Short mmCIF file of C-alpha atoms in Angstrom, two decimals:
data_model
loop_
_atom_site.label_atom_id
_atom_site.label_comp_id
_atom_site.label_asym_id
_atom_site.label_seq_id
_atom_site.Cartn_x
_atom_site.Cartn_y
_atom_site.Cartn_z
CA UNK X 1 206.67 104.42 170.85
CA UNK X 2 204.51 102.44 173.42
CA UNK X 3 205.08 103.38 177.22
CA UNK X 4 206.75 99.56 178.00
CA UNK X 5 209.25 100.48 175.20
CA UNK X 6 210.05 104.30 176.21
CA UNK X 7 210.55 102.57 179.95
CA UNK X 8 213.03 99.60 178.71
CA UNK X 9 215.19 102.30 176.54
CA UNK X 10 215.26 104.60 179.92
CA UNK X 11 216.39 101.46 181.51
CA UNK X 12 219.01 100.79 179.25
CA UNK X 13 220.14 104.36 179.31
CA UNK X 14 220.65 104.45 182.89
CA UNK X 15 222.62 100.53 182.66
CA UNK X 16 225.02 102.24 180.01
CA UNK X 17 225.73 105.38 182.45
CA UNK X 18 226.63 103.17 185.68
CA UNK X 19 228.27 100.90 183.70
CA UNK X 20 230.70 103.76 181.66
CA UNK X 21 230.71 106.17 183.83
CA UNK X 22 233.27 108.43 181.93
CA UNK X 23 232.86 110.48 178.34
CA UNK X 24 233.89 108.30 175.53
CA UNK X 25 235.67 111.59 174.07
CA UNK X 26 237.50 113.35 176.83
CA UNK X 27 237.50 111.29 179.53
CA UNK X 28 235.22 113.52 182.21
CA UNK X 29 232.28 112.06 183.93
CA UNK X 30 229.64 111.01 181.69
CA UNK X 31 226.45 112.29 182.37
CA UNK X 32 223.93 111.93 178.56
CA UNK X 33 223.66 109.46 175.94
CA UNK X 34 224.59 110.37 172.33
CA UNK X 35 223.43 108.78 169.30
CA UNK X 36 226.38 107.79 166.36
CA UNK X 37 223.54 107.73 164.06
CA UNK X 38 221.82 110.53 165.04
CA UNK X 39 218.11 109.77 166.13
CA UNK X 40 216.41 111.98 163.53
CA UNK X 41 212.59 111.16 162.00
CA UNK X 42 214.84 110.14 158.78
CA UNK X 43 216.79 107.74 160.62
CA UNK X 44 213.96 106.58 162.66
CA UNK X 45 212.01 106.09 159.26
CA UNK X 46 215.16 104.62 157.43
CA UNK X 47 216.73 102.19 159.97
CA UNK X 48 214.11 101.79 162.33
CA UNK X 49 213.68 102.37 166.38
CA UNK X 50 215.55 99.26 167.14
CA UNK X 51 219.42 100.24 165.97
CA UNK X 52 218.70 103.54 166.40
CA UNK X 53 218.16 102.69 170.38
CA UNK X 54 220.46 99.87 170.01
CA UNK X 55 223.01 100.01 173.16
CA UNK X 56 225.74 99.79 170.44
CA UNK X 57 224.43 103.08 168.50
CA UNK X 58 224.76 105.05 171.90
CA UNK X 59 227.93 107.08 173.48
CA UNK X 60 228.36 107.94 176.77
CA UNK X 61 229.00 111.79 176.86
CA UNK X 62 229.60 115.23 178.75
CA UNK X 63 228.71 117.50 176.93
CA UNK X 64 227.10 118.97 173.79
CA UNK X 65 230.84 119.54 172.13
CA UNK X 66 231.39 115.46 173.11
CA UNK X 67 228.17 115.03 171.40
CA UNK X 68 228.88 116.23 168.24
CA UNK X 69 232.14 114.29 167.90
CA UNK X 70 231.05 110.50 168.08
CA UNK X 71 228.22 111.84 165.35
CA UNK X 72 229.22 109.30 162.16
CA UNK X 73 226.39 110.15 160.11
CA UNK X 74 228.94 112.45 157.99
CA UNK X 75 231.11 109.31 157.21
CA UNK X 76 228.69 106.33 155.06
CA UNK X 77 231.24 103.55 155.55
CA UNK X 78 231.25 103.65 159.39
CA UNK X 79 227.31 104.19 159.34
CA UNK X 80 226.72 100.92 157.21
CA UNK X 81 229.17 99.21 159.57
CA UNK X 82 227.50 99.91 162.56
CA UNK X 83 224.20 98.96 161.05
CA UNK X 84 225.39 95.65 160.23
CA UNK X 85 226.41 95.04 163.40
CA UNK X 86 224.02 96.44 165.47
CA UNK X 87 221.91 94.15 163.24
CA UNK X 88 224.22 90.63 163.72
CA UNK X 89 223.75 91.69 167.57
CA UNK X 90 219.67 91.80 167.42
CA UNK X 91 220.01 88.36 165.54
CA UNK X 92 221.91 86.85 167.99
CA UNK X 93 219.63 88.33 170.45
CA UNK X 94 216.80 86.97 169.14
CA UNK X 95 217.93 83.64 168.36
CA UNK X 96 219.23 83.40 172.39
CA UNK X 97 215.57 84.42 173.35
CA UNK X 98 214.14 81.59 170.90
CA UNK X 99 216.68 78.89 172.55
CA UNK X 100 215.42 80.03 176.16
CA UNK X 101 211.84 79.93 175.64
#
């Protein structure tokens, strides 16, 4: 991952905590980002940096125990779902970047 990358995904990180502010599970202050799709070498490999770091893939959290519940990658269906989303999104995106420039 190149430096201007690593910096825009901090970026986002710290956008999605102001912006939340409270666990997506139990409802206490958020303070870490969890991944649905976990952000394993595999899943890196497999679906690639950009929905893995999508905005959409991430879950405000509290705590390790929060973590573990907004894990989907036990449950296929919700997985490909997200994908295909997180994919329409990055579409969009790109197609609002190509309209601007």
């Amino acid at each position: 991952m190149t430096e201007r990358k690593a910096f825009e995904i901090n970026e986002m990180k710290k956008k999605i905590i102001a912006e939340r502010r409270v666990c997506e599970v139990c409802g206490k202050p958020g303070t870490q980002l969890a991944h649905r799709i976990p952000q394993t070498k595999y899943n890196l490999q497999y679906y690639g940096g950009e929905i893995i770091h999508h905005e959409k893939n991430l879950a405000l959290v509290c705590s390790l125990e929060c973590n573990s519940q907004v894990n989907i990658s036990q449950y296929p269906v919700l997985v490909r779902a997200l994908v295909r989303d997180i994919e329409k999104t990055i579409r969009k995106e790109k197609k609002n970047e190509k309209i601007q420039h």
